[in-house]
Amino acid sequence: MFTTGQLIFAIFFFIAFVMVIFFSYRKDKRLHARHYSGSIKILIGFILFLVILFVLKSWVKS
C-alpha cells in the first residue's frame, strides 16, 4: 500500500505540522482572546440551529 519511505515522511510531516500549529496558536493566544471573545456564543448558536433542524426533519418525516 505505502512504502516505508512514504510512511516515515507522513509521520515526520504530521509531527512537524502539529508543532507549527501549536506554537503559532501559543504565540497568538492573547490576540485571539481579545478579538474572538464572543465566538463561543456563535458556536453554541450554530450547534443549536443544527439540532433544531435535525429535530424538525425527524418530526416532519414521521
mmCIF file of N, CA and C in Angstrom:
data_model
loop_
_atom_site.group_PDB
_atom_site.id
_atom_site.type_symbol
_atom_site.label_atom_id
_atom_site.label_comp_id
_atom_site.label_asym_id
_atom_site.label_seq_id
_atom_site.Cartn_x
_atom_site.Cartn_y
_atom_site.Cartn_z
ATOM 1 N N MET A 1 0.828 -1.177 0.000
ATOM 2 C CA MET A 1 0.000 0.000 0.000
ATOM 3 C C MET A 1 0.884 1.256 0.000
ATOM 4 N N PHE A 2 1.633 1.515 1.065
ATOM 5 C CA PHE A 2 2.578 2.617 1.125
ATOM 6 C C PHE A 2 3.969 2.046 1.358
ATOM 7 N N THR A 3 4.955 2.720 0.798
ATOM 8 C CA THR A 3 6.322 2.275 1.042
ATOM 9 C C THR A 3 6.778 2.778 2.412
ATOM 10 N N THR A 4 7.863 2.205 2.904
ATOM 11 C CA THR A 4 8.398 2.611 4.203
ATOM 12 C C THR A 4 8.786 4.086 4.193
ATOM 13 N N GLY A 5 9.372 4.540 3.111
ATOM 14 C CA GLY A 5 9.754 5.941 2.998
ATOM 15 C C GLY A 5 8.568 6.884 3.060
ATOM 16 N N GLN A 6 7.468 6.498 2.405
ATOM 17 C CA GLN A 6 6.266 7.325 2.438
ATOM 18 C C GLN A 6 5.684 7.392 3.850
ATOM 19 N N LEU A 7 5.677 6.282 4.567
ATOM 20 C CA LEU A 7 5.163 6.277 5.934
ATOM 21 C C LEU A 7 6.036 7.118 6.860
ATOM 22 N N ILE A 8 7.338 7.025 6.727
ATOM 23 C CA ILE A 8 8.239 7.833 7.549
ATOM 24 C C ILE A 8 8.034 9.319 7.250
ATOM 25 N N PHE A 9 7.922 9.665 5.980
ATOM 26 C CA PHE A 9 7.669 11.051 5.608
ATOM 27 C C PHE A 9 6.349 11.542 6.194
ATOM 28 N N ALA A 10 5.301 10.734 6.107
ATOM 29 C CA ALA A 10 3.997 11.129 6.635
ATOM 30 C C ALA A 10 4.062 11.356 8.135
ATOM 31 N N ILE A 11 4.761 10.506 8.863
ATOM 32 C CA ILE A 11 4.873 10.656 10.315
ATOM 33 C C ILE A 11 5.620 11.939 10.659
ATOM 34 N N PHE A 12 6.765 12.172 10.009
ATOM 35 C CA PHE A 12 7.521 13.397 10.282
ATOM 36 C C PHE A 12 6.752 14.647 9.865
ATOM 37 N N PHE A 13 6.051 14.591 8.761
ATOM 38 C CA PHE A 13 5.253 15.730 8.322
ATOM 39 C C PHE A 13 4.154 16.029 9.328
ATOM 40 N N PHE A 14 3.473 15.002 9.809
ATOM 41 C CA PHE A 14 2.404 15.202 10.783
ATOM 42 C C PHE A 14 2.947 15.816 12.074
ATOM 43 N N ILE A 15 4.057 15.299 12.567
ATOM 44 C CA ILE A 15 4.649 15.829 13.797
ATOM 45 C C ILE A 15 5.063 17.290 13.605
ATOM 46 N N ALA A 16 5.699 17.609 12.489
ATOM 47 C CA ALA A 16 6.121 18.988 12.221
ATOM 48 C C ALA A 16 4.906 19.905 12.073
ATOM 49 N N PHE A 17 3.870 19.437 11.408
ATOM 50 C CA PHE A 17 2.662 20.245 11.220
ATOM 51 C C PHE A 17 2.004 20.551 12.554
ATOM 52 N N VAL A 18 1.868 19.554 13.414
ATOM 53 C CA VAL A 18 1.253 19.761 14.723
ATOM 54 C C VAL A 18 2.091 20.727 15.558
ATOM 55 N N MET A 19 3.406 20.619 15.495
ATOM 56 C CA MET A 19 4.265 21.522 16.256
ATOM 57 C C MET A 19 4.121 22.969 15.768
ATOM 58 N N VAL A 20 4.081 23.176 14.468
ATOM 59 C CA VAL A 20 3.924 24.529 13.930
ATOM 60 C C VAL A 20 2.582 25.116 14.340
ATOM 61 N N ILE A 21 1.518 24.335 14.242
ATOM 62 C CA ILE A 21 0.192 24.810 14.646
ATOM 63 C C ILE A 21 0.175 25.146 16.133
ATOM 64 N N PHE A 22 0.764 24.303 16.968
ATOM 65 C CA PHE A 22 0.781 24.521 18.410
ATOM 66 C C PHE A 22 1.525 25.813 18.762
ATOM 67 N N PHE A 23 2.714 26.002 18.203
ATOM 68 C CA PHE A 23 3.482 27.201 18.529
ATOM 69 C C PHE A 23 2.852 28.460 17.945
ATOM 70 N N SER A 24 2.229 28.364 16.794
ATOM 71 C CA SER A 24 1.537 29.514 16.225
ATOM 72 C C SER A 24 0.350 29.911 17.095
ATOM 73 N N TYR A 25 -0.371 28.941 17.607
ATOM 74 C CA TYR A 25 -1.512 29.235 18.471
ATOM 75 C C TYR A 25 -1.039 29.872 19.773
ATOM 76 N N ARG A 26 0.031 29.335 20.364
ATOM 77 C CA ARG A 26 0.556 29.901 21.612
ATOM 78 C C ARG A 26 0.994 31.343 21.418
ATOM 79 N N LYS A 27 1.595 31.633 20.282
ATOM 80 C CA LYS A 27 2.077 32.983 20.001
ATOM 81 C C LYS A 27 0.915 33.976 19.898
ATOM 82 N N ASP A 28 -0.191 33.561 19.322
ATOM 83 C CA ASP A 28 -1.330 34.451 19.081
ATOM 84 C C ASP A 28 -2.445 34.302 20.109
ATOM 85 N N LYS A 29 -2.197 33.643 21.217
ATOM 86 C CA LYS A 29 -3.260 33.344 22.186
ATOM 87 C C LYS A 29 -3.898 34.613 22.747
ATOM 88 N N ARG A 30 -3.089 35.601 23.133
ATOM 89 C CA ARG A 30 -3.645 36.844 23.674
ATOM 90 C C ARG A 30 -4.443 37.605 22.627
ATOM 91 N N LEU A 31 -3.952 37.619 21.404
ATOM 92 C CA LEU A 31 -4.643 38.305 20.324
ATOM 93 C C LEU A 31 -5.996 37.651 20.049
ATOM 94 N N HIS A 32 -6.040 36.327 20.060
ATOM 95 C CA HIS A 32 -7.304 35.615 19.831
ATOM 96 C C HIS A 32 -8.289 35.890 20.951
ATOM 97 N N ALA A 33 -7.812 35.934 22.191
ATOM 98 C CA ALA A 33 -8.707 36.194 23.325
ATOM 99 C C ALA A 33 -9.337 37.576 23.211
ATOM 100 N N ARG A 34 -8.599 38.528 22.674
ATOM 101 C CA ARG A 34 -9.125 39.893 22.551
ATOM 102 C C ARG A 34 -10.109 40.015 21.393
ATOM 103 N N HIS A 35 -9.810 39.413 20.266
ATOM 104 C CA HIS A 35 -10.634 39.611 19.071
ATOM 105 C C HIS A 35 -11.783 38.609 18.928
ATOM 106 N N TYR A 36 -11.660 37.437 19.520
ATOM 107 C CA TYR A 36 -12.671 36.399 19.338
ATOM 108 C C TYR A 36 -13.314 36.005 20.662
ATOM 109 N N SER A 37 -13.537 36.969 21.537
ATOM 110 C CA SER A 37 -14.048 36.651 22.865
ATOM 111 C C SER A 37 -15.483 36.118 22.851
ATOM 112 N N GLY A 38 -16.316 36.523 21.913
ATOM 113 C CA GLY A 38 -17.707 36.075 21.874
ATOM 114 C C GLY A 38 -17.964 34.937 20.911
ATOM 115 N N SER A 39 -16.932 34.320 20.406
ATOM 116 C CA SER A 39 -17.124 33.297 19.379
ATOM 117 C C SER A 39 -17.770 32.026 19.927
ATOM 118 N N ILE A 40 -17.645 31.761 21.224
ATOM 119 C CA ILE A 40 -18.274 30.555 21.790
ATOM 120 C C ILE A 40 -19.795 30.657 21.700
ATOM 121 N N LYS A 41 -20.336 31.862 21.821
ATOM 122 C CA LYS A 41 -21.789 32.052 21.688
ATOM 123 C C LYS A 41 -22.238 31.724 20.267
ATOM 124 N N ILE A 42 -21.455 32.122 19.293
ATOM 125 C CA ILE A 42 -21.775 31.829 17.891
ATOM 126 C C ILE A 42 -21.737 30.323 17.653
ATOM 127 N N LEU A 43 -20.731 29.647 18.204
ATOM 128 C CA LEU A 43 -20.624 28.196 18.051
ATOM 129 C C LEU A 43 -21.812 27.488 18.687
ATOM 130 N N ILE A 44 -22.192 27.895 19.885
ATOM 131 C CA ILE A 44 -23.345 27.284 20.558
ATOM 132 C C ILE A 44 -24.619 27.535 19.758
ATOM 133 N N GLY A 45 -24.778 28.746 19.238
ATOM 134 C CA GLY A 45 -25.954 29.053 18.415
ATOM 135 C C GLY A 45 -26.003 28.217 17.156
ATOM 136 N N PHE A 46 -24.871 28.011 16.513
ATOM 137 C CA PHE A 46 -24.817 27.211 15.299
ATOM 138 C C PHE A 46 -25.165 25.751 15.595
ATOM 139 N N ILE A 47 -24.608 25.214 16.669
ATOM 140 C CA ILE A 47 -24.910 23.826 17.049
ATOM 141 C C ILE A 47 -26.385 23.686 17.402
ATOM 142 N N LEU A 48 -26.921 24.652 18.134
ATOM 143 C CA LEU A 48 -28.346 24.628 18.479
ATOM 144 C C LEU A 48 -29.206 24.675 17.219
ATOM 145 N N PHE A 49 -28.833 25.499 16.257
ATOM 146 C CA PHE A 49 -29.553 25.584 14.989
ATOM 147 C C PHE A 49 -29.552 24.239 14.265
ATOM 148 N N LEU A 50 -28.401 23.559 14.224
ATOM 149 C CA LEU A 50 -28.329 22.257 13.576
ATOM 150 C C LEU A 50 -29.189 21.221 14.294
ATOM 151 N N VAL A 51 -29.208 21.259 15.618
ATOM 152 C CA VAL A 51 -30.035 20.328 16.385
ATOM 153 C C VAL A 51 -31.511 20.586 16.095
ATOM 154 N N ILE A 52 -31.900 21.850 16.051
ATOM 155 C CA ILE A 52 -33.301 22.182 15.749
ATOM 156 C C ILE A 52 -33.679 21.697 14.343
ATOM 157 N N LEU A 53 -32.785 21.887 13.379
ATOM 158 C CA LEU A 53 -33.067 21.393 12.025
ATOM 159 C C LEU A 53 -33.235 19.876 12.012
ATOM 160 N N PHE A 54 -32.361 19.163 12.743
ATOM 161 C CA PHE A 54 -32.460 17.713 12.794
ATOM 162 C C PHE A 54 -33.773 17.274 13.439
ATOM 163 N N VAL A 55 -34.174 17.928 14.521
ATOM 164 C CA VAL A 55 -35.421 17.586 15.209
ATOM 165 C C VAL A 55 -36.607 17.870 14.288
ATOM 166 N N LEU A 56 -36.611 19.013 13.624
ATOM 167 C CA LEU A 56 -37.714 19.329 12.712
ATOM 168 C C LEU A 56 -37.780 18.332 11.552
ATOM 169 N N LYS A 57 -36.627 17.950 11.027
ATOM 170 C CA LYS A 57 -36.612 16.974 9.937
ATOM 171 C C LYS A 57 -37.195 15.648 10.404
ATOM 172 N N SER A 58 -36.807 15.213 11.591
ATOM 173 C CA SER A 58 -37.334 13.954 12.142
ATOM 174 C C SER A 58 -38.827 14.063 12.417
ATOM 175 N N TRP A 59 -39.271 15.207 12.915
ATOM 176 C CA TRP A 59 -40.686 15.402 13.255
ATOM 177 C C TRP A 59 -41.552 15.467 12.014
ATOM 178 N N VAL A 60 -41.097 16.127 10.962
ATOM 179 C CA VAL A 60 -41.874 16.262 9.734
ATOM 180 C C VAL A 60 -41.911 14.939 8.980
ATOM 181 N N LYS A 61 -40.822 14.187 9.019
ATOM 182 C CA LYS A 61 -40.758 12.929 8.290
ATOM 183 C C LYS A 61 -41.685 11.873 8.885
ATOM 184 N N SER A 62 -41.915 11.916 10.187
ATOM 185 C CA SER A 62 -42.754 10.897 10.856
ATOM 186 C C SER A 62 -44.211 11.061 10.552
#
